[in-house]
Amino acid sequence: MKQEVQTVLVTGGAGFIGSAVCRHLVAGGGYRVVNLDKLTYAGNLASLRDIEGHPNYAFHRADICDAGAIRQILATEKVDRIMHLAAESHVDRSIDGPMEFVSTNVVGTVSLLSAALDHWRGLDAARQQNFRFHHVSTDEVFGDLPFDSGVFSEESPYRPSSPYSASKAASDHFVRAWHETYGLPVVLSNCSNNYGPYHFPEKLIPLVIANALDERPLPVYGKGANVRDWLYVEDHARALEAVMTKGQVGESYNIGGRAERTNLEVVETICALLDARRPRSNGKSHLDLIAFVADRPGHDRRYAIDPTKSERELGWRPQETFESGLAHTVDWYLENGWWWRPIREQRFDGARQGLVGAQ
Ligand code: NAD
Ligand code: DAU
C-alpha cells in the first residue's frame, strides 16, 4: 500500500537546524514540508536553495506570536504535524536583550500551542490520533554541570542559567502543560550543541572558521576550559524525525553525540584543519590568532547529554564523529563563502565577530 505523505509544519525552518530539518524531510520523500519563519536576522532563505522549487516544499513568512496567522496557515495547509524550532537562539544576545527571548521563545510558543490546540480539536479522529506537536529544545535547560562528573538524563532537574535557557525552560513547561491540561499530543527533545553547514557565524564554530579565514582574532571566552557536547546538525535532523514519528506522546528525549570537548580543543582542532587545507601566507599556524577574551556572564561550565533513551527507544545513532563532522564543516565553509560572506558584510555587528574585548 502506498504510504500517505504527511504535511509537517516546521517553524524556524530558515534557521540553522530548521533548514537542515526541511532539507532532510523533503529529501526523504515521505513528507510535504511547510516552513513557517519570521526571517529575523538569523533566518536565511538561501539555506533552502536546494529545495526551494520542490513540489513538497512551501514557505510562509509569519511570526509565531501571531496566532491568527498561524491558525490560517494550519488550516489552509492541512497540517498533520508540527515541529517547533523557531526561537531566539544565541545566549550572548539573550544577555544583552532578554525581552526578545521572552517574546518569541515563551509568548510565541504559547501562541503556537493555542493555535495548534484549536487545529487539533477540529481534526477527525484518525488525524487527531496521528497529530504531534514536537517541541525542539536544548540541553541548556538543565544548567551547569561540574567539569568532572554528571550527565543530563531526561529526569535531570531544570536549572537554567541564562535568559536564553530560562526562556527555553519556560517553553518546555508550557508544552507539557498543554498536554496535561488540554490533551494536546506533544513530544519534546533536548539536544546538545549542534554544528555544521549553514550555521550563523556568531556561534563559536562558524565564527572561528570565518575569522581565521579573514585573519581576525579567534575569541575564546575565559580560559577556553568550558565543555560542550557536540552533534553534527544532520544527525540532529535525523533524530528529530525519529522523535516526531516514534516518540511516545508526553515524553521527552535527550539527543547528543557523546562528543564532549573544551572550547579550546574545538578552536585548536579548527586551526589544525585550516593549517592543512588553507595555510596562511605568513607561514604561521592559525593558532597564533587565538585571543582569550572576557568570559560570558553566568557561563555554564559543562554540558553532557546521556542519549541512552533515544538510542534504545528510537533506534537513533549519530553517523558522524566530531572529527569527521568538523572536517566536513570546515570544508563547507571553505567552499561556500557565497552563503556566509554576505551575512558578515551586511547583517552583522563587529562586536559579535570577536573584534572587541580582547584581553
Ligand atoms: P537559529 O537562530 O539559527 O534559527 C531560528 C529561526 O527561527 C530563524 O530562522 C528565525 O528567523 C526564526 N524565528 C525567530 N523568531 C521567530 C518568530 N517569532 N516567528 C517565526 N520564526 C522565528 O536557531 P537554531 O540554532 O537553528 O535553533 C533552532 C531550535 O533548536 C531553537 O529552538 C533552539 O533553541 C534549538 N536548539 C538549538 C541548538 C543549537 O546548537 N543551535 C541545540 C539544541 C536546541
Ligand atoms: O547546548 C545547546 C545550545 O548550544 C543551544 O541551545 C543554543 O541555541 C546554541 O547557541 C548553543 O549555545 P552555546 O552558548 O553553547 O553556543 P555558542 O556557540 O554561543 O558557544 C559555545 C561555547 O563557546 C560556549 O561555551 C561559549 C564559547 N564561546 C562562544 C563564542 C560565540 C567562545 O569562547 N567564544 C565565542 O566567541
Short mmCIF file of C-alpha atoms and ligand atoms in Angstrom, two decimals:
data_model
loop_
_atom_site.label_atom_id
_atom_site.label_comp_id
_atom_site.label_asym_id
_atom_site.label_seq_id
_atom_site.Cartn_x
_atom_site.Cartn_y
_atom_site.Cartn_z
CA MET A 1 0.00 0.00 0.00
CA LYS A 2 1.29 3.48 -0.86
CA GLN A 3 2.18 5.44 2.28
CA GLU A 4 0.36 8.75 2.72
CA VAL A 5 2.50 11.89 2.53
CA GLN A 6 2.31 13.78 5.85
CA THR A 7 2.24 17.57 5.92
CA VAL A 8 4.70 18.81 8.55
CA LEU A 9 4.78 22.45 9.64
CA VAL A 10 8.38 23.34 10.55
CA THR A 11 8.66 26.61 12.48
CA GLY A 12 12.04 28.35 12.21
CA GLY A 13 12.80 26.43 9.02
CA ALA A 14 15.01 29.23 7.67
CA GLY A 15 17.40 28.91 10.62
CA PHE A 16 20.40 26.65 11.09
CA ILE A 17 18.75 23.46 12.39
CA GLY A 18 15.31 24.17 10.87
CA SER A 19 16.77 24.39 7.36
CA ALA A 20 18.60 21.07 7.89
CA VAL A 21 15.27 19.55 9.01
CA CYS A 22 13.45 20.92 5.93
CA ARG A 23 16.16 19.61 3.58
CA HIS A 24 16.18 16.22 5.35
CA LEU A 25 12.40 15.71 5.36
CA VAL A 26 11.95 16.81 1.72
CA ALA A 27 14.81 14.54 0.59
CA GLY A 28 13.21 11.59 2.42
CA GLY A 29 10.15 11.81 0.18
CA GLY A 30 7.52 10.92 2.80
CA TYR A 31 6.64 14.48 3.79
CA ARG A 32 5.29 17.73 2.49
CA VAL A 33 7.14 20.46 4.40
CA VAL A 34 5.58 23.81 5.20
CA ASN A 35 8.26 26.15 6.53
CA LEU A 36 6.95 28.98 8.72
CA ASP A 37 9.55 31.59 9.61
CA LYS A 38 9.60 35.28 10.53
CA LEU A 39 13.02 35.75 8.88
CA THR A 40 14.74 37.52 11.75
CA TYR A 41 18.47 38.30 11.44
CA ALA A 42 19.05 34.52 11.86
CA GLY A 43 16.65 33.37 9.15
CA ASN A 44 18.02 32.96 5.65
CA LEU A 45 16.15 31.55 2.67
CA ALA A 46 19.50 30.95 0.92
CA SER A 47 19.88 27.94 3.24
CA LEU A 48 16.90 26.37 1.44
CA ARG A 49 18.20 26.90 -2.10
CA ASP A 50 18.41 23.10 -2.66
CA ILE A 51 14.67 22.58 -2.09
CA GLU A 52 13.00 25.94 -2.82
CA GLY A 53 11.31 24.78 -6.05
CA HIS A 54 10.42 21.30 -4.79
CA PRO A 55 6.70 20.34 -5.07
CA ASN A 56 6.78 19.05 -1.46
CA TYR A 57 8.04 22.34 -0.02
CA ALA A 58 6.25 25.62 0.77
CA PHE A 59 7.29 28.74 2.67
CA HIS A 60 5.22 31.23 4.71
CA ARG A 61 6.72 34.33 6.28
CA ALA A 62 4.93 34.64 9.63
CA ASP A 63 5.56 35.32 13.32
CA ILE A 64 4.71 32.56 15.82
CA CYS A 65 3.38 35.31 18.12
CA ASP A 66 0.64 35.98 15.53
CA ALA A 67 -1.84 33.22 16.49
CA GLY A 68 -4.37 34.36 13.85
CA ALA A 69 -1.87 33.98 11.00
CA ILE A 70 -0.76 30.60 12.37
CA ARG A 71 -4.36 29.31 12.62
CA GLN A 72 -4.91 30.23 8.98
CA ILE A 73 -1.73 28.50 7.80
CA LEU A 74 -2.54 25.34 9.82
CA ALA A 75 -5.99 25.18 8.20
CA THR A 76 -5.15 26.07 4.60
CA GLU A 77 -2.06 23.83 4.52
CA LYS A 78 -3.95 20.95 6.25
CA VAL A 79 -1.10 20.39 8.67
CA ASP A 80 -0.71 16.86 10.13
CA ARG A 81 2.21 17.52 12.49
CA ILE A 82 4.21 20.45 13.88
CA MET A 83 7.95 20.59 14.54
CA HIS A 84 8.59 23.74 16.54
CA LEU A 85 12.11 25.15 16.17
CA ALA A 86 11.51 28.91 15.82
CA ALA A 87 13.35 30.71 18.61
CA GLU A 88 15.87 33.32 19.52
CA SER A 89 18.85 31.01 20.00
CA HIS A 90 22.03 32.94 20.89
CA VAL A 91 22.97 33.07 24.59
CA ASP A 92 25.09 36.26 24.27
CA ARG A 93 22.20 38.14 22.63
CA SER A 94 19.90 36.99 25.46
CA ILE A 95 22.28 38.57 27.97
CA ASP A 96 22.25 41.87 26.04
CA GLY A 97 18.48 41.88 25.39
CA PRO A 98 16.34 39.29 27.19
CA MET A 99 12.88 40.60 26.21
CA GLU A 100 13.04 39.35 22.63
CA PHE A 101 13.70 35.88 24.07
CA VAL A 102 10.67 36.08 26.35
CA SER A 103 8.57 37.30 23.45
CA THR A 104 9.49 34.66 20.87
CA ASN A 105 10.52 31.67 22.98
CA VAL A 106 7.84 31.93 25.68
CA VAL A 107 4.93 34.03 24.37
CA GLY A 108 5.45 32.78 20.78
CA THR A 109 5.44 29.14 21.90
CA VAL A 110 2.25 29.65 23.91
CA SER A 111 0.59 31.38 20.95
CA LEU A 112 1.62 28.49 18.69
CA LEU A 113 0.32 25.95 21.24
CA SER A 114 -3.06 27.73 21.36
CA ALA A 115 -3.37 27.72 17.57
CA ALA A 116 -2.23 24.08 17.42
CA LEU A 117 -4.82 23.07 20.03
CA ASP A 118 -7.68 24.67 18.06
CA HIS A 119 -6.43 23.00 14.89
CA TRP A 120 -6.10 19.59 16.59
CA ARG A 121 -9.59 19.81 18.08
CA GLY A 122 -11.01 20.40 14.59
CA LEU A 123 -9.41 17.28 13.05
CA ASP A 124 -11.24 13.99 12.52
CA ALA A 125 -10.43 11.13 14.93
CA ALA A 126 -7.79 9.46 12.73
CA ARG A 127 -5.92 12.72 12.10
CA GLN A 128 -6.20 13.66 15.78
CA GLN A 129 -4.59 10.34 16.67
CA ASN A 130 -1.75 10.93 14.22
CA PHE A 131 -1.14 14.60 15.18
CA ARG A 132 2.02 15.58 17.08
CA PHE A 133 3.35 18.87 18.45
CA HIS A 134 7.09 18.27 18.60
CA HIS A 135 8.88 20.92 20.67
CA VAL A 136 12.60 21.20 19.89
CA SER A 137 14.51 22.25 22.97
CA THR A 138 18.01 22.36 24.38
CA ASP A 139 20.23 20.71 26.98
CA GLU A 140 20.85 24.20 28.41
CA VAL A 141 17.57 23.95 30.38
CA PHE A 142 19.40 21.55 32.76
CA GLY A 143 22.03 24.18 33.59
CA ASP A 144 25.60 23.80 34.74
CA LEU A 145 27.49 20.51 35.30
CA PRO A 146 30.78 20.23 37.20
CA PHE A 147 33.83 19.58 35.00
CA ASP A 148 34.47 16.10 36.34
CA SER A 149 31.10 14.40 36.88
CA GLY A 150 27.46 14.04 35.89
CA VAL A 151 25.40 13.85 32.70
CA PHE A 152 21.94 15.13 31.76
CA SER A 153 19.20 12.50 31.64
CA GLU A 154 15.53 13.16 30.82
CA GLU A 155 14.94 13.19 34.61
CA SER A 156 17.55 15.86 35.39
CA PRO A 157 16.08 18.89 37.19
CA TYR A 158 15.65 22.13 35.25
CA ARG A 159 18.23 24.72 36.41
CA PRO A 160 18.64 27.22 33.55
CA SER A 161 21.38 29.86 33.95
CA SER A 162 20.93 32.35 31.09
CA PRO A 163 17.93 34.36 29.89
CA TYR A 164 18.01 32.14 26.76
CA SER A 165 17.93 28.85 28.67
CA ALA A 166 15.33 30.22 31.13
CA SER A 167 13.08 31.12 28.18
CA LYS A 168 13.54 27.64 26.65
CA ALA A 169 12.82 26.02 30.04
CA ALA A 170 9.62 28.06 30.33
CA SER A 171 8.56 26.99 26.84
CA ASP A 172 9.17 23.30 27.72
CA HIS A 173 6.90 23.71 30.78
CA PHE A 174 4.13 25.28 28.68
CA VAL A 175 4.33 22.45 26.14
CA ARG A 176 3.94 19.86 28.91
CA ALA A 177 1.07 21.90 30.40
CA TRP A 178 -0.80 21.85 27.06
CA HIS A 179 -0.51 18.06 27.12
CA GLU A 180 -1.54 17.55 30.74
CA THR A 181 -4.32 20.15 30.75
CA TYR A 182 -5.79 20.00 27.25
CA GLY A 183 -4.59 16.61 25.99
CA LEU A 184 -2.58 18.01 23.06
CA PRO A 185 -0.31 15.15 21.83
CA VAL A 186 3.14 16.61 22.40
CA VAL A 187 6.65 15.19 22.34
CA LEU A 188 9.83 17.03 23.36
CA SER A 189 13.52 16.72 22.59
CA ASN A 190 16.50 18.36 24.32
CA CYS A 191 19.67 18.42 22.26
CA SER A 192 23.29 19.38 22.84
CA ASN A 193 25.35 21.87 20.77
CA ASN A 194 24.92 21.48 17.00
CA TYR A 195 27.46 22.40 14.33
CA GLY A 196 27.64 22.02 10.57
CA PRO A 197 26.77 23.82 7.30
CA TYR A 198 24.58 26.97 7.29
CA HIS A 199 25.44 27.77 10.95
CA PHE A 200 25.10 31.51 11.58
CA PRO A 201 28.61 32.96 12.04
CA GLU A 202 28.05 34.41 15.52
CA LYS A 203 28.23 30.94 17.15
CA LEU A 204 31.63 29.57 18.21
CA ILE A 205 32.48 27.11 15.40
CA PRO A 206 31.44 29.13 12.31
CA LEU A 207 32.75 32.34 13.91
CA VAL A 208 36.18 30.82 14.45
CA ILE A 209 36.34 29.38 10.92
CA ALA A 210 35.27 32.68 9.31
CA ASN A 211 37.58 34.82 11.48
CA ALA A 212 40.52 32.50 10.79
CA LEU A 213 39.92 32.76 7.04
CA ASP A 214 39.79 36.56 7.38
CA GLU A 215 42.95 36.71 9.56
CA ARG A 216 40.97 38.08 12.52
CA PRO A 217 41.32 37.17 16.23
CA LEU A 218 39.67 33.91 17.35
CA PRO A 219 37.83 34.93 20.56
CA VAL A 220 37.93 32.31 23.33
CA TYR A 221 35.93 33.19 26.44
CA GLY A 222 37.84 32.94 29.75
CA LYS A 223 40.46 30.20 29.58
CA GLY A 224 38.61 28.10 26.99
CA ALA A 225 38.04 25.37 29.59
CA ASN A 226 34.23 25.22 29.30
CA VAL A 227 32.96 21.96 27.84
CA ARG A 228 30.22 21.49 25.25
CA ASP A 229 28.88 18.19 23.83
CA TRP A 230 28.82 18.47 20.03
CA LEU A 231 26.47 16.92 17.44
CA TYR A 232 26.57 17.28 13.65
CA VAL A 233 23.39 19.06 12.54
CA GLU A 234 22.32 16.40 10.03
CA ASP A 235 22.48 13.77 12.79
CA HIS A 236 20.17 16.03 14.82
CA ALA A 237 17.76 16.32 11.86
CA ARG A 238 17.56 12.51 11.63
CA ALA A 239 17.00 12.29 15.38
CA LEU A 240 14.18 14.85 15.18
CA GLU A 241 12.39 12.82 12.50
CA ALA A 242 12.70 9.76 14.77
CA VAL A 243 11.30 11.68 17.77
CA MET A 244 8.38 13.00 15.71
CA THR A 245 7.47 9.60 14.26
CA LYS A 246 8.46 7.13 17.01
CA GLY A 247 8.46 9.20 20.22
CA GLN A 248 5.85 8.42 22.87
CA VAL A 249 3.27 11.16 23.46
CA GLY A 250 4.09 13.22 26.56
CA GLU A 251 7.71 12.02 26.66
CA SER A 252 10.97 13.87 26.17
CA TYR A 253 14.15 12.57 24.54
CA ASN A 254 17.73 13.73 25.10
CA ILE A 255 19.82 13.91 21.94
CA GLY A 256 23.61 14.16 21.87
CA GLY A 257 26.72 12.80 20.21
CA ARG A 258 28.82 11.75 23.24
CA ALA A 259 31.42 14.23 21.98
CA GLU A 260 32.50 16.46 24.86
CA ARG A 261 35.27 18.92 24.05
CA THR A 262 36.64 22.01 25.76
CA ASN A 263 36.18 25.19 23.74
CA LEU A 264 39.95 25.50 23.41
CA GLU A 265 40.15 21.95 21.97
CA VAL A 266 37.45 22.87 19.44
CA VAL A 267 39.28 26.03 18.36
CA GLU A 268 42.64 24.24 18.16
CA THR A 269 41.13 21.45 16.03
CA ILE A 270 39.70 24.03 13.62
CA CYS A 271 43.13 25.70 13.42
CA ALA A 272 44.79 22.37 12.60
CA LEU A 273 42.21 21.61 9.88
CA LEU A 274 42.74 25.05 8.33
CA ASP A 275 46.53 24.83 8.59
CA ALA A 276 46.34 21.65 6.47
CA ARG A 277 43.75 22.94 3.99
CA ARG A 278 44.44 26.68 3.69
CA PRO A 279 47.92 27.56 5.07
CA ARG A 280 48.43 31.22 5.99
CA SER A 281 50.60 33.29 3.64
CA ASN A 282 52.92 34.26 6.55
CA GLY A 283 53.72 30.58 7.21
CA LYS A 284 52.41 30.72 10.82
CA SER A 285 49.71 28.46 12.30
CA HIS A 286 46.15 29.78 12.71
CA LEU A 287 46.72 29.03 16.41
CA ASP A 288 48.52 32.38 16.57
CA LEU A 289 45.16 34.13 16.05
CA ILE A 290 43.63 32.77 19.30
CA ALA A 291 42.69 35.62 21.65
CA PHE A 292 41.49 34.95 25.21
CA VAL A 293 38.69 37.47 25.91
CA ALA A 294 36.38 38.35 28.80
CA ASP A 295 34.21 35.45 29.92
CA ARG A 296 30.45 35.20 29.30
CA PRO A 297 28.48 36.14 32.48
CA GLY A 298 26.88 33.06 34.05
CA HIS A 299 28.87 30.83 31.68
CA ASP A 300 27.82 27.19 32.29
CA ARG A 301 30.96 25.10 32.80
CA ARG A 302 29.93 21.87 31.13
CA TYR A 303 27.07 20.20 29.26
CA ALA A 304 26.93 16.43 28.70
CA ILE A 305 23.96 14.51 27.30
CA ASP A 306 23.12 10.90 28.09
CA PRO A 307 21.33 9.85 24.85
CA THR A 308 20.61 6.25 26.00
CA LYS A 309 16.82 6.64 25.86
CA SER A 310 16.89 7.95 22.26
CA GLU A 311 19.27 5.18 21.24
CA ARG A 312 17.16 2.47 22.90
CA GLU A 313 13.62 3.65 22.10
CA LEU A 314 14.12 5.40 18.75
CA GLY A 315 16.99 3.29 17.36
CA TRP A 316 18.87 6.54 16.60
CA ARG A 317 22.67 6.83 16.46
CA PRO A 318 24.81 9.67 15.08
CA GLN A 319 26.58 8.90 11.81
CA GLU A 320 29.36 11.48 12.19
CA THR A 321 32.12 11.57 14.79
CA PHE A 322 33.18 15.01 15.98
CA GLU A 323 36.35 14.71 13.89
CA SER A 324 34.57 13.74 10.64
CA GLY A 325 31.77 16.26 11.16
CA LEU A 326 34.14 19.11 11.92
CA ALA A 327 36.24 18.33 8.82
CA HIS A 328 33.05 18.40 6.66
CA THR A 329 32.09 21.68 8.30
CA VAL A 330 35.44 23.37 7.68
CA ASP A 331 35.35 22.16 4.05
CA TRP A 332 31.80 23.51 3.67
CA TYR A 333 32.80 26.99 4.90
CA LEU A 334 35.85 26.96 2.61
CA GLU A 335 33.62 26.18 -0.38
CA ASN A 336 30.54 28.26 0.46
CA GLY A 337 31.67 31.82 1.05
CA TRP A 338 28.65 32.84 -1.10
CA TRP A 339 26.48 31.91 1.91
CA TRP A 340 28.39 33.34 4.90
CA ARG A 341 30.32 36.31 3.47
CA PRO A 342 27.22 38.44 2.77
CA ILE A 343 25.97 37.76 6.33
CA ARG A 344 29.23 39.07 7.80
CA GLU A 345 29.35 42.04 5.47
CA GLN A 346 25.72 43.21 5.66
CA ARG A 347 23.88 41.93 8.70
CA PHE A 348 26.31 41.52 11.46
CA ASP A 349 27.82 43.85 14.05
CA GLY A 350 31.53 43.89 14.83
CA ALA A 351 31.04 43.01 18.50
CA ARG A 352 29.85 39.55 17.52
CA GLN A 353 32.79 38.84 15.24
CA GLY A 354 35.20 38.80 18.15
CA LEU A 355 36.59 42.18 17.18
CA VAL A 356 36.15 43.72 20.63
CA GLY A 357 37.00 42.66 24.16
CA ALA A 358 40.40 41.02 23.51
CA GLN A 359 42.40 40.91 26.75
P1 NAD B 1 18.57 29.86 14.61
O1 NAD B 1 18.71 31.10 15.41
O2 NAD B 1 19.61 29.53 13.59
O3 NAD B 1 17.17 29.89 13.82
C1 NAD B 1 15.98 30.32 14.42
C2 NAD B 1 14.95 30.56 13.32
O4 NAD B 1 13.72 30.96 13.94
C3 NAD B 1 15.34 31.67 12.33
O5 NAD B 1 15.13 31.25 11.00
C4 NAD B 1 14.40 32.82 12.71
O6 NAD B 1 14.07 33.66 11.60
C5 NAD B 1 13.19 32.06 13.23
N1 NAD B 1 12.38 32.86 14.16
C6 NAD B 1 12.83 33.58 15.22
N2 NAD B 1 11.81 34.20 15.83
C7 NAD B 1 10.68 33.84 15.16
C8 NAD B 1 9.29 34.13 15.31
N3 NAD B 1 8.87 34.95 16.30
N4 NAD B 1 8.40 33.58 14.47
C9 NAD B 1 8.83 32.76 13.47
N5 NAD B 1 10.13 32.47 13.24
C10 NAD B 1 11.05 32.99 14.09
O7 NAD B 1 18.38 28.69 15.65
P2 NAD B 1 18.92 27.18 15.60
O8 NAD B 1 20.30 27.13 16.13
O9 NAD B 1 18.60 26.60 14.27
O10 NAD B 1 17.97 26.51 16.71
C11 NAD B 1 16.67 26.05 16.35
C12 NAD B 1 15.98 25.50 17.58
O11 NAD B 1 16.75 24.44 18.14
C13 NAD B 1 15.80 26.53 18.69
O12 NAD B 1 14.55 26.32 19.30
C14 NAD B 1 16.93 26.21 19.67
O13 NAD B 1 16.56 26.57 20.98
C15 NAD B 1 17.04 24.71 19.49
N6 NAD B 1 18.38 24.14 19.75
C16 NAD B 1 19.48 24.65 19.14
C17 NAD B 1 20.72 24.04 19.33
C18 NAD B 1 21.97 24.57 18.67
O14 NAD B 1 23.08 24.09 18.98
N7 NAD B 1 21.89 25.51 17.73
C19 NAD B 1 20.83 22.92 20.17
C20 NAD B 1 19.66 22.43 20.79
C21 NAD B 1 18.44 23.04 20.56
O1 DAU B 2 23.72 23.42 24.15
C1 DAU B 2 22.82 23.77 23.14
C2 DAU B 2 22.93 25.24 22.83
O2 DAU B 2 24.14 25.41 22.08
C3 DAU B 2 21.74 25.78 22.04
O3 DAU B 2 20.58 25.67 22.83
C4 DAU B 2 21.99 27.25 21.65
O4 DAU B 2 20.91 27.72 20.85
C5 DAU B 2 23.27 27.33 20.87
O5 DAU B 2 23.56 28.68 20.53
C6 DAU B 2 24.43 26.73 21.67
O6 DAU B 2 24.70 27.57 22.82
P1 DAU B 2 26.20 27.86 23.30
O7 DAU B 2 26.19 29.09 24.12
O8 DAU B 2 26.81 26.64 23.90
O9 DAU B 2 26.88 28.11 21.84
P2 DAU B 2 27.96 29.19 21.37
O10 DAU B 2 28.43 28.78 20.01
O11 DAU B 2 27.49 30.59 21.56
O12 DAU B 2 29.16 28.96 22.39
C7 DAU B 2 29.78 27.69 22.51
C8 DAU B 2 30.84 27.80 23.62
O13 DAU B 2 31.91 28.64 23.12
C9 DAU B 2 30.35 28.44 24.89
O14 DAU B 2 30.97 27.83 25.99
C10 DAU B 2 30.79 29.90 24.77
C11 DAU B 2 32.07 29.80 23.96
N1 DAU B 2 32.35 30.92 23.04
C12 DAU B 2 31.36 31.37 22.23
C13 DAU B 2 31.58 32.40 21.35
C14 DAU B 2 30.48 32.94 20.47
C15 DAU B 2 33.64 31.45 22.97
O15 DAU B 2 34.56 31.01 23.70
N2 DAU B 2 33.87 32.47 22.09
C16 DAU B 2 32.89 33.00 21.28
O16 DAU B 2 33.16 33.96 20.53
#
